[in-house]
């Protein structure tokens, strides 16, 4: 194959859209031609820049205008459908907030289904008492004081009911906070090293500091109220706000699959939390955006407590949800980096290192035969690690749909 | 359990306004992002996302699910984008100054970023948008559908109403054009 011909196929090659024979020909050419290899790398780089552009939100008046237009043009397609204003009723109950407010949100991510002893015992039997205890602790908290009921704008539903956010305190100061934690069951001989250095240590009932491998499920769950009682916070939790944790997961979550799919070689139980403190300009808009994010990413509101919202998202799209949360306002505080398992992190670290090494090699003008072999080996490893990461993601998605 | 798009469409056909609201919730950001990236203009994108959902509302009762709702709404959005360009050409009202003034990027703040890094990211996003603006209409659309909205080749063929072969060759040219523009500007290392 000539270079010109290969270059016309690089785009489809990138997307694995070539027939087997064509793909083989292109691969063979790339093994020999450093110029075309560089061309492919540059195209990939250009495309990556495009992929990194953020998703944008329409202007705030979009829904109002749409509602008005639909009403004005009498577009109702069904006689049974009475004319009405869209989008307004959900938030109309909320009082306008002060010019600058804070929103508090705790985000919980369950990366894998909770085995029943964990989920059932701790999440259901203790949930009511723990909720009550958490409320009491909120009262004593500096920035999360429990407001009198008269100051709380409540949705008709019970506060424990899951679903899109429908109630929120219209306080003058709301602080968005998300918490991070992870738990995974990985064979100790493989994964009993320390938790990621920058990460949030899984906290045990005695105040944390355990490695991920030691951090069993009960400890993770039961630790929440205990830590509040003792005030013994993990070093990675700088804020003194109460931990709005996994104890709030309703009973139905205890029904999540207790077994891993057979295709997955080892059990990976992960609980990732993150803390985020955001400053937002418009209270109602912030609420609306939270609700949109919850709905968009199939999340759920696990708990609403004063200025704290605890949300749950499927792990596979957790990062996107967090990114969108961050885009709601100015980030005052955030701990999100290790909301993945140690196993996931390790695989990803290896993958990133390989990609960097590969990229560095591709930048060279002359690649030796030894380096070409190394490139092939690296590509095989990259494919394998990518597949492993994909498995984790698939596993997560299945369990929470 | 969350309803699928198709279930929401059915509910809407049965008279559920909430189902339409939910569809708007799910797609407003996608549609708006596509419109903005395609036109490079916030005001136009705001009008276009409005138009897309008006058309969806009108046409949804006749939607027969021959393709997924997701593909269908992208098709509507692509048509609105093309119509908008035609309208602008007729009116010759596209002001370059106005477009540039609208190109302040909304960068997503990362807590790990310093203010300098944040500014750098915002500037980079603005530059990438300029490279997109320099592409042809077809190239812009196919690149956005593929790279930002992750449509498959088959879905793109459906949205753009062309063959798979056309999708491949158009996407290839679009990527090459984007790469060349970035390379010429010294963007690629």
Coordinates of C-alpha atoms in Angstrom, one line a residue:
Chain A
X1 CA 0.0 0.0 0.0
X2 CA 1.2 3.5 -0.8
X3 CA 1.2 6.3 1.8
X4 CA -1.5 8.2 0.0
X5 CA -3.8 5.3 0.0
X6 CA -3.1 4.6 3.6
X7 CA -3.8 8.1 4.7
X8 CA -7.3 8.0 3.2
X9 CA -7.9 5.0 5.4
X10 CA -6.5 6.3 8.6
X11 CA -9.7 7.7 9.8
X12 CA -11.6 4.5 9.4
X13 CA -8.6 2.6 10.8
X14 CA -8.9 4.8 13.9
X15 CA -12.5 3.8 14.4
X16 CA -11.9 0.1 13.4
X17 CA -14.2 0.4 10.5
X18 CA -11.9 -1.3 8.0
X19 CA -12.4 -4.7 6.6
X20 CA -10.0 -7.3 8.0
X21 CA -7.8 -7.4 5.0
X22 CA -7.6 -3.6 4.7
X23 CA -6.9 -3.3 8.3
X24 CA -4.1 -5.8 8.0
X25 CA -2.6 -3.9 5.1
X26 CA -2.8 -0.6 6.9
X27 CA -1.2 -2.1 10.0
X28 CA 1.6 -3.6 7.9
X29 CA 2.2 -0.3 6.3
X30 CA 2.3 1.5 9.6
X31 CA 4.9 -0.9 10.9
X32 CA 7.2 0.2 8.1
X33 CA 6.3 3.9 7.6
X34 CA 7.0 6.3 10.4
X35 CA 5.6 9.2 8.4
X36 CA 2.2 7.6 8.3
X37 CA 2.5 6.6 12.0
X38 CA 3.1 10.3 12.8
X39 CA 0.1 11.3 10.6
X40 CA -2.1 8.9 12.5
X41 CA -0.9 10.2 15.8
X42 CA -1.5 13.8 14.8
X43 CA -5.0 13.0 13.6
X44 CA -5.7 11.3 16.9
X45 CA -4.4 14.3 18.7
X46 CA -6.6 16.7 16.8
X47 CA -9.6 14.6 17.3
X48 CA -8.9 14.3 21.1
X49 CA -8.8 18.1 21.3
X50 CA -12.3 18.2 19.8
X51 CA -13.6 15.5 22.1
X52 CA -12.5 17.4 25.2
X53 CA -14.8 20.3 24.5
X54 CA -17.4 20.5 27.2
X55 CA -21.2 20.0 26.8
X56 CA -23.0 23.3 27.2
X57 CA -26.3 24.2 28.8
X58 CA -28.9 26.2 26.9
X59 CA -29.7 29.7 28.3
X60 CA -31.9 29.8 31.4
X61 CA -34.8 31.2 29.5
X62 CA -34.9 28.4 27.0
X63 CA -37.6 26.4 28.8
X64 CA -39.8 29.3 29.4
X65 CA -39.6 30.4 25.8
X66 CA -40.2 26.9 24.6
X67 CA -43.2 26.6 26.8
X68 CA -44.6 29.9 25.6
X69 CA -44.0 29.0 22.0
X70 CA -45.8 25.7 22.3
X71 CA -48.7 27.4 24.1
X72 CA -48.8 30.3 21.6
X73 CA -48.8 28.1 18.6
X74 CA -51.4 25.7 20.1
X75 CA -49.2 22.8 19.2
X76 CA -50.9 20.4 21.4
X77 CA -51.0 17.2 19.3
X78 CA -53.6 15.5 21.4
X79 CA -57.1 16.8 22.2
X80 CA -56.8 15.1 25.5
X81 CA -53.8 17.2 26.5
X82 CA -54.9 20.4 28.1
X83 CA -52.8 23.5 27.3
X84 CA -50.3 24.1 30.1
X85 CA -47.0 25.6 30.8
X86 CA -44.1 23.3 30.7
X87 CA -41.3 23.0 33.1
X88 CA -42.6 25.5 35.6
X89 CA -44.5 23.5 38.1
X90 CA -41.5 21.5 39.3
X91 CA -39.6 24.4 40.8
X92 CA -42.2 27.0 41.3
X93 CA -42.4 26.0 44.9
X94 CA -39.0 27.1 45.6
X95 CA -38.3 30.6 47.0
X96 CA -35.8 32.8 45.2
X97 CA -32.5 32.7 46.8
X98 CA -30.0 35.4 47.7
X99 CA -27.7 36.7 45.1
X100 CA -24.8 34.4 46.0
X101 CA -25.6 31.1 47.7
X102 CA -24.0 27.8 48.2
X103 CA -25.3 24.4 47.5
X104 CA -24.4 21.3 49.4
X105 CA -24.5 18.0 47.6
X106 CA -23.0 14.7 48.6
X107 CA -22.5 12.4 45.7
X108 CA -22.3 8.7 46.2
X109 CA -21.3 6.3 43.5
X110 CA -21.8 2.6 43.8
X111 CA -19.6 0.9 41.3
X112 CA -20.8 -2.5 42.0
X113 CA -23.9 -4.2 43.4
X114 CA -23.9 -4.5 47.1
X115 CA -23.7 -8.1 48.4
X116 CA -26.9 -8.7 50.3
X117 CA -25.4 -9.0 53.9
X118 CA -23.9 -5.5 53.5
X119 CA -26.8 -3.9 51.7
X120 CA -29.5 -5.5 53.7
X121 CA -28.3 -5.4 57.2
X122 CA -26.6 -2.0 57.2
X123 CA -28.7 -0.2 54.7
X124 CA -32.1 -1.1 55.9
X125 CA -32.1 -2.1 59.5
X126 CA -30.1 0.8 60.6
X127 CA -31.1 3.4 58.1
X128 CA -33.9 5.0 60.2
X129 CA -31.8 5.3 63.3
X130 CA -28.8 6.4 61.4
X131 CA -30.8 9.0 59.6
X132 CA -32.1 10.3 62.9
X133 CA -28.6 10.3 64.3
X134 CA -27.3 12.1 61.3
X135 CA -30.0 14.8 61.7
X136 CA -29.0 15.3 65.3
X137 CA -25.4 15.7 64.3
X138 CA -26.3 18.1 61.7
X139 CA -27.7 20.3 64.3
X140 CA -24.3 20.6 65.9
X141 CA -22.5 21.1 62.7
X142 CA -21.1 24.5 61.9
X143 CA -22.2 25.0 58.3
X144 CA -24.9 22.4 58.0
X145 CA -27.3 23.4 60.8
X146 CA -30.6 21.8 60.7
X147 CA -33.1 24.5 59.9
X148 CA -36.5 24.8 61.5
X149 CA -39.2 23.0 59.5
X150 CA -40.8 26.3 58.7
X151 CA -37.7 27.3 56.7
X152 CA -37.6 24.1 54.7
X153 CA -39.4 24.0 51.5
X154 CA -40.6 20.5 51.1
X155 CA -41.8 18.5 48.1
X156 CA -45.0 16.5 48.7
X157 CA -43.0 13.3 48.6
X158 CA -41.3 11.8 51.6
X159 CA -37.8 13.0 52.1
X160 CA -36.6 9.4 51.8
X161 CA -38.3 8.9 48.5
X162 CA -35.8 8.5 45.7
X163 CA -36.1 10.3 42.4
X164 CA -35.3 13.6 40.8
X165 CA -34.6 16.3 43.3
X166 CA -37.9 17.9 44.2
X167 CA -37.2 19.7 47.4
X168 CA -34.5 21.8 48.7
X169 CA -34.0 24.3 51.5
X170 CA -34.3 27.8 50.2
X171 CA -31.8 29.0 52.6
X172 CA -29.6 32.0 52.2
X173 CA -26.5 29.9 52.1
X174 CA -26.2 26.5 50.4
X175 CA -23.0 24.7 50.1
X176 CA -22.4 22.0 47.6
X177 CA -20.3 19.2 48.9
X178 CA -19.5 15.8 47.7
X179 CA -17.7 13.0 49.4
X180 CA -15.4 10.3 48.2
X181 CA -14.7 6.9 49.4
X182 CA -14.1 3.5 47.9
X183 CA -14.4 -0.1 48.9
X184 CA -13.4 -3.1 47.0
X185 CA -12.9 -6.7 47.5
X186 CA -9.7 -7.6 45.9
X187 CA -7.6 -10.6 46.9
X188 CA -5.2 -9.3 49.5
X189 CA -2.2 -11.0 47.9
X190 CA -2.8 -8.8 44.9
X191 CA -4.1 -5.6 46.1
X192 CA -3.3 -5.1 49.8
X193 CA -1.0 -2.2 49.1
X194 CA -1.7 1.3 50.3
X195 CA -4.6 3.3 49.0
X196 CA -3.7 5.8 46.3
X197 CA -1.6 8.5 47.8
X198 CA -3.8 11.4 46.8
X199 CA -6.9 9.5 47.5
X200 CA -9.4 9.5 50.2
X201 CA -8.7 6.7 52.5
X202 CA -11.5 4.2 53.1
X203 CA -12.6 5.0 56.6
X204 CA -13.3 2.2 59.0
X205 CA -15.4 2.2 62.1
X206 CA -12.4 3.3 64.1
X207 CA -11.8 6.3 62.1
X208 CA -10.3 5.1 58.8
X209 CA -6.8 4.8 57.7
X210 CA -7.3 1.2 56.4
X211 CA -6.1 0.2 53.1
X212 CA -8.6 -0.5 50.4
X213 CA -8.0 -4.2 50.7
X214 CA -8.7 -4.2 54.4
X215 CA -11.7 -2.0 54.1
X216 CA -14.6 -4.4 54.3
X217 CA -18.2 -3.6 53.5
X218 CA -19.6 -3.3 57.0
X219 CA -16.9 -1.0 58.1
X220 CA -17.6 1.3 55.2
X221 CA -21.2 1.5 55.9
X222 CA -21.2 1.5 59.7
X223 CA -18.4 4.0 59.9
X224 CA -20.6 6.9 58.9
X225 CA -22.5 7.7 62.1
X226 CA -19.6 6.5 64.2
X227 CA -17.2 9.0 62.7
X228 CA -19.7 11.8 63.3
X229 CA -20.0 10.7 66.9
X230 CA -16.3 10.6 67.5
X231 CA -15.4 13.4 65.3
X232 CA -12.6 11.3 64.0
X233 CA -12.5 12.3 60.4
X234 CA -10.2 10.9 57.8
X235 CA -7.3 13.2 56.9
X236 CA -8.7 13.3 53.4
X237 CA -12.0 14.8 54.7
X238 CA -10.9 18.3 55.6
X239 CA -14.4 19.6 56.1
X240 CA -16.1 19.0 59.4
X241 CA -19.5 18.5 57.9
X242 CA -21.3 15.3 58.8
X243 CA -20.8 12.4 56.5
X244 CA -23.9 11.7 54.6
X245 CA -23.0 8.3 53.6
X246 CA -24.2 5.0 52.4
X247 CA -26.5 4.4 55.2
X248 CA -29.1 6.4 53.4
X249 CA -29.3 4.0 50.5
X250 CA -32.9 2.8 50.6
X251 CA -34.0 -0.7 51.1
X252 CA -34.5 -1.5 47.5
X253 CA -30.8 -1.2 46.9
X254 CA -30.3 -4.2 49.0
X255 CA -31.7 -6.1 46.1
X256 CA -28.8 -5.3 43.9
X257 CA -27.1 -8.3 42.4
X258 CA -25.1 -10.2 45.0
X259 CA -23.0 -12.1 42.3
X260 CA -20.6 -10.8 39.7
X261 CA -21.2 -11.8 36.1
X262 CA -19.2 -14.9 35.3
X263 CA -17.1 -13.1 32.7
X264 CA -15.5 -11.0 35.4
X265 CA -12.5 -12.8 36.9
X266 CA -12.5 -11.3 40.3
X267 CA -14.9 -9.6 42.6
X268 CA -14.7 -5.8 42.5
X269 CA -16.9 -4.0 45.0
X270 CA -16.5 -0.3 44.8
X271 CA -18.0 2.5 46.6
X272 CA -16.8 5.9 45.5
X273 CA -17.9 9.1 47.0
X274 CA -16.8 12.6 46.3
X275 CA -17.1 15.9 48.0
X276 CA -17.7 19.1 46.2
X277 CA -18.3 22.5 47.4
X278 CA -19.7 24.9 44.9
X279 CA -20.6 28.5 44.9
X280 CA -23.5 29.3 42.6
X281 CA -25.2 32.5 41.6
X282 CA -28.7 31.5 41.2
X283 CA -30.4 29.1 43.6
X284 CA -33.3 28.0 41.5
X285 CA -31.1 27.5 38.5
X286 CA -28.7 25.4 40.5
X287 CA -31.6 23.2 41.7
X288 CA -32.8 22.9 38.2
X289 CA -29.4 21.9 37.0
X290 CA -28.9 19.3 39.8
X291 CA -32.2 17.8 38.8
X292 CA -31.2 17.7 35.2
X293 CA -27.9 16.1 36.0
X294 CA -29.6 13.5 38.1
X295 CA -32.1 12.7 35.4
X296 CA -29.6 12.9 32.6
X297 CA -27.2 10.5 34.2
X298 CA -29.8 8.1 35.6
X299 CA -28.9 9.2 39.0
X300 CA -31.0 9.3 42.1
X301 CA -31.4 11.5 45.1
X302 CA -30.5 9.3 48.0
X303 CA -31.0 11.9 50.7
X304 CA -31.9 15.5 51.2
X305 CA -30.7 17.0 54.4
X306 CA -30.6 20.7 54.8
X307 CA -28.1 22.0 52.4
X308 CA -26.7 18.5 51.7
X309 CA -27.9 16.5 48.8
X310 CA -26.7 13.0 48.5
X311 CA -26.9 11.7 44.9
X312 CA -26.0 8.4 43.4
X313 CA -24.9 7.9 39.8
X314 CA -23.9 4.9 37.8
X315 CA -20.2 4.5 37.9
X316 CA -19.7 4.5 34.2
X317 CA -20.9 8.0 33.9
X318 CA -19.9 9.2 37.3
X319 CA -17.1 11.4 36.0
X320 CA -19.4 13.2 33.6
X321 CA -21.9 13.9 36.3
X322 CA -19.2 15.3 38.5
X323 CA -17.9 17.5 35.7
X324 CA -21.3 18.9 35.2
X325 CA -21.8 19.5 38.8
X326 CA -18.6 21.5 38.8
X327 CA -19.7 23.5 35.8
X328 CA -22.7 24.8 37.9
X329 CA -20.6 27.3 39.8
X330 CA -17.4 28.1 41.3
X331 CA -15.7 25.1 42.8
X332 CA -14.7 26.0 46.4
X333 CA -13.7 22.5 47.5
X334 CA -13.5 19.2 45.8
X335 CA -12.3 15.7 46.4
X336 CA -13.0 13.5 43.5
X337 CA -9.9 12.1 42.1
X338 CA -10.1 8.7 43.6
X339 CA -13.7 7.9 43.1
X340 CA -12.5 4.7 41.4
X341 CA -11.3 1.5 42.7
X342 CA -7.6 0.8 43.4
X343 CA -7.8 -1.9 40.8
X344 CA -9.2 0.5 38.2
X345 CA -6.7 3.1 39.1
X346 CA -3.8 0.8 38.7
X347 CA -4.9 -0.5 35.4
X348 CA -5.6 3.1 34.2
X349 CA -2.2 4.2 35.4
X350 CA -0.5 1.5 33.5
X351 CA -2.5 2.3 30.4
X352 CA -1.7 6.0 30.6
X353 CA 2.0 5.3 31.0
X354 CA 1.9 3.0 28.0
X355 CA 0.1 5.6 25.9
X356 CA 2.6 8.2 26.9
X357 CA 5.5 5.9 26.1
X358 CA 3.9 5.0 22.7
X359 CA 3.3 8.6 21.9
X360 CA 6.9 9.5 22.8
X361 CA 8.2 6.8 20.5
X362 CA 5.9 7.9 17.7
X363 CA 7.4 11.4 17.9
X364 CA 10.8 10.1 17.0
X365 CA 11.9 10.7 13.5
X366 CA 13.6 7.3 13.1
X367 CA 12.2 4.3 14.8
X368 CA 14.6 1.3 15.0
X369 CA 13.4 -2.2 14.4
X370 CA 13.6 -2.9 18.2
X371 CA 11.4 0.1 18.9
X372 CA 8.9 -1.1 16.3
X373 CA 8.7 -4.3 18.1
X374 CA 8.3 -2.5 21.4
X375 CA 5.5 -0.4 19.8
X376 CA 3.7 -3.6 18.8
X377 CA 4.1 -5.0 22.3
X378 CA 2.8 -1.8 23.8
X379 CA -0.2 -1.8 21.5
X380 CA -1.1 -5.3 22.6
X381 CA -0.8 -4.2 26.3
X382 CA -2.8 -1.1 25.6
X383 CA -5.5 -3.1 24.0
X384 CA -5.6 -5.5 26.9
X385 CA -5.7 -2.8 29.6
X386 CA -8.4 -1.0 27.6
X387 CA -10.4 -4.1 27.5
X388 CA -10.0 -4.6 31.3
X389 CA -11.2 -1.1 32.0
X390 CA -14.1 -1.6 29.6
X391 CA -15.0 -4.7 31.6
X392 CA -15.2 -2.7 34.8
X393 CA -17.4 -0.2 33.1
X394 CA -19.7 -2.7 31.7
X395 CA -20.0 -4.4 35.0
X396 CA -21.0 -1.2 36.6
X397 CA -23.5 -0.3 34.0
X398 CA -25.3 -3.6 34.1
X399 CA -25.7 -3.5 37.9
X400 CA -27.3 -0.1 38.0
X401 CA -29.7 0.0 35.0
Chain B
X1 CA -36.5 2.3 36.6
X2 CA -36.0 5.0 34.2
X3 CA -38.1 5.0 31.0
X4 CA -36.4 4.6 27.7
X5 CA -36.7 7.3 25.1
X6 CA -39.1 5.2 23.2
X7 CA -41.3 4.6 26.2
X8 CA -41.4 8.4 26.8
X9 CA -42.4 8.9 23.2
X10 CA -45.3 6.4 23.7
X11 CA -46.3 8.2 26.9
X12 CA -46.2 11.6 25.1
X13 CA -48.4 10.2 22.3
X14 CA -50.9 9.1 25.0
X15 CA -51.0 12.6 26.3
X16 CA -48.3 12.9 28.9
X17 CA -46.7 16.3 28.9
X18 CA -44.2 15.1 31.5
X19 CA -42.8 12.7 29.0
X20 CA -42.0 15.5 26.7
X21 CA -40.4 17.4 29.5
X22 CA -38.3 14.4 30.2
X23 CA -37.2 14.2 26.6
X24 CA -36.2 17.9 26.7
X25 CA -34.3 17.2 29.9
X26 CA -32.4 14.5 28.3
X27 CA -31.5 16.2 25.0
X28 CA -31.5 19.9 25.5
X29 CA -27.8 20.0 26.3
X30 CA -26.8 17.7 23.5
X31 CA -28.9 19.7 21.0
X32 CA -27.6 23.1 22.3
X33 CA -24.0 21.9 22.2
X34 CA -24.4 20.7 18.6
X35 CA -26.0 23.9 17.6
X36 CA -23.4 26.1 19.2
X37 CA -20.4 24.1 18.0
X38 CA -21.9 24.2 14.5
X39 CA -22.6 27.9 14.4
X40 CA -20.1 29.2 16.9
X41 CA -22.7 31.6 18.1
X42 CA -24.6 31.4 21.4
X43 CA -27.6 33.5 20.3
X44 CA -28.1 31.4 17.2
X45 CA -27.7 28.2 19.1
X46 CA -30.3 29.4 21.6
X47 CA -32.8 30.0 18.8
X48 CA -31.9 26.7 17.1
X49 CA -32.4 24.5 20.2
X50 CA -35.8 26.2 20.5
X51 CA -36.6 25.4 16.9
X52 CA -35.5 21.8 17.3
X53 CA -37.8 21.1 20.2
X54 CA -40.7 22.8 18.5
X55 CA -40.3 20.6 15.5
X56 CA -39.9 17.6 17.7
X57 CA -43.1 18.5 19.6
X58 CA -44.9 18.9 16.3
X59 CA -43.6 15.7 14.7
X60 CA -43.5 13.4 17.6
X61 CA -47.1 12.1 17.3
X62 CA -46.1 10.8 13.8
X63 CA -42.8 9.4 14.9
X64 CA -42.8 5.7 14.0
X65 CA -39.6 4.6 15.7
X66 CA -38.0 3.5 12.4
X67 CA -34.8 4.8 14.0
X68 CA -34.1 5.5 17.6
X69 CA -35.4 8.7 19.1
X70 CA -31.8 9.8 19.7
X71 CA -30.9 9.4 16.0
X72 CA -34.2 11.1 15.0
X73 CA -33.6 14.2 17.2
X74 CA -30.1 14.5 15.8
X75 CA -31.6 14.4 12.3
X76 CA -34.0 17.2 13.3
X77 CA -31.1 19.2 14.8
X78 CA -28.9 18.7 11.7
X79 CA -31.8 19.9 9.5
X80 CA -32.3 23.0 11.8
X81 CA -28.5 23.7 11.6
X82 CA -28.6 23.6 7.8
X83 CA -31.7 25.7 7.6
X84 CA -30.1 28.3 9.9
X85 CA -27.0 28.5 7.7
X86 CA -29.2 29.0 4.6
X87 CA -31.1 31.7 6.4
X88 CA -27.9 33.4 7.4
X89 CA -26.6 33.3 3.9
X90 CA -29.7 34.8 2.5
X91 CA -29.8 37.6 5.0
X92 CA -26.0 38.0 4.9
X93 CA -26.3 38.9 8.5
X94 CA -23.5 37.0 9.9
X95 CA -21.1 39.4 11.5
X96 CA -17.7 38.1 12.0
X97 CA -17.3 40.6 14.9
X98 CA -20.4 39.3 16.5
X99 CA -19.3 35.7 16.1
X100 CA -15.9 36.5 17.7
X101 CA -17.6 38.3 20.5
X102 CA -19.7 35.3 21.1
X103 CA -16.8 32.9 21.3
X104 CA -16.1 33.1 25.0
X105 CA -15.8 29.5 26.0
X106 CA -17.4 28.0 29.0
X107 CA -14.6 26.1 30.5
X108 CA -15.3 23.5 33.1
X109 CA -13.4 24.3 36.2
X110 CA -11.3 21.6 37.7
X111 CA -10.3 21.9 41.3
X112 CA -6.9 20.7 40.5
X113 CA -6.3 23.5 38.1
X114 CA -4.6 26.7 38.9
X115 CA -6.2 29.9 37.6
X116 CA -3.6 30.0 34.9
X117 CA -4.4 26.5 33.9
X118 CA -8.1 27.3 33.9
X119 CA -7.5 30.3 31.6
X120 CA -5.3 28.1 29.4
X121 CA -8.1 25.5 29.1
X122 CA -10.6 28.2 28.2
X123 CA -8.4 29.6 25.6
X124 CA -7.7 26.2 24.1
X125 CA -11.4 25.5 23.8
X126 CA -11.9 28.8 22.1
X127 CA -9.1 28.0 19.6
X128 CA -10.6 24.6 18.9
X129 CA -14.0 26.2 18.2
X130 CA -12.3 28.5 15.7
X131 CA -10.8 25.5 13.9
X132 CA -14.2 24.0 13.7
X133 CA -15.6 27.2 12.3
X134 CA -13.1 27.0 9.5
X135 CA -14.4 23.7 8.3
X136 CA -17.1 23.2 5.7
X137 CA -20.6 22.8 6.8
X138 CA -20.6 19.0 6.1
X139 CA -17.2 18.5 7.7
X140 CA -18.4 20.4 10.9
X141 CA -21.5 18.4 11.2
X142 CA -20.0 15.0 10.8
X143 CA -17.1 15.7 13.1
X144 CA -19.4 17.0 15.8
X145 CA -21.7 14.0 15.5
X146 CA -18.9 11.6 15.7
X147 CA -16.4 13.2 18.1
X148 CA -18.7 15.0 20.5
X149 CA -21.9 13.0 20.3
X150 CA -20.3 9.6 19.7
X151 CA -22.7 8.5 17.0
X152 CA -21.9 5.3 15.2
X153 CA -21.2 5.3 11.4
X154 CA -24.7 3.8 10.9
X155 CA -26.3 6.5 13.0
X156 CA -24.4 9.2 11.2
X157 CA -25.6 7.7 7.8
X158 CA -29.1 7.9 9.1
X159 CA -28.9 11.4 10.5
X160 CA -27.1 12.8 7.4
X161 CA -29.2 10.7 5.0
X162 CA -26.2 9.4 3.1
X163 CA -24.4 6.1 2.6
X164 CA -21.9 4.5 4.9
X165 CA -19.3 5.0 2.3
X166 CA -20.0 8.7 2.2
X167 CA -19.8 8.8 6.0
X168 CA -16.4 7.2 5.9
X169 CA -15.0 9.5 3.2
X170 CA -16.5 12.7 4.6
X171 CA -15.3 11.9 8.1
X172 CA -11.9 11.2 6.8
X173 CA -11.7 14.5 5.0
X174 CA -13.1 16.3 8.0
X175 CA -10.5 14.9 10.3
X176 CA -7.7 15.5 7.9
X177 CA -8.9 19.1 7.5
X178 CA -9.1 19.7 11.2
X179 CA -5.7 18.2 11.7
X180 CA -4.2 20.3 9.0
X181 CA -5.6 23.5 10.4
X182 CA -4.4 22.7 13.9
X183 CA -1.1 21.7 12.6
X184 CA -0.7 24.9 10.6
X185 CA -1.5 26.9 13.7
X186 CA 1.1 25.0 15.7
X187 CA -1.5 23.4 17.9
X188 CA -0.2 19.8 17.6
X189 CA 2.9 18.8 19.3

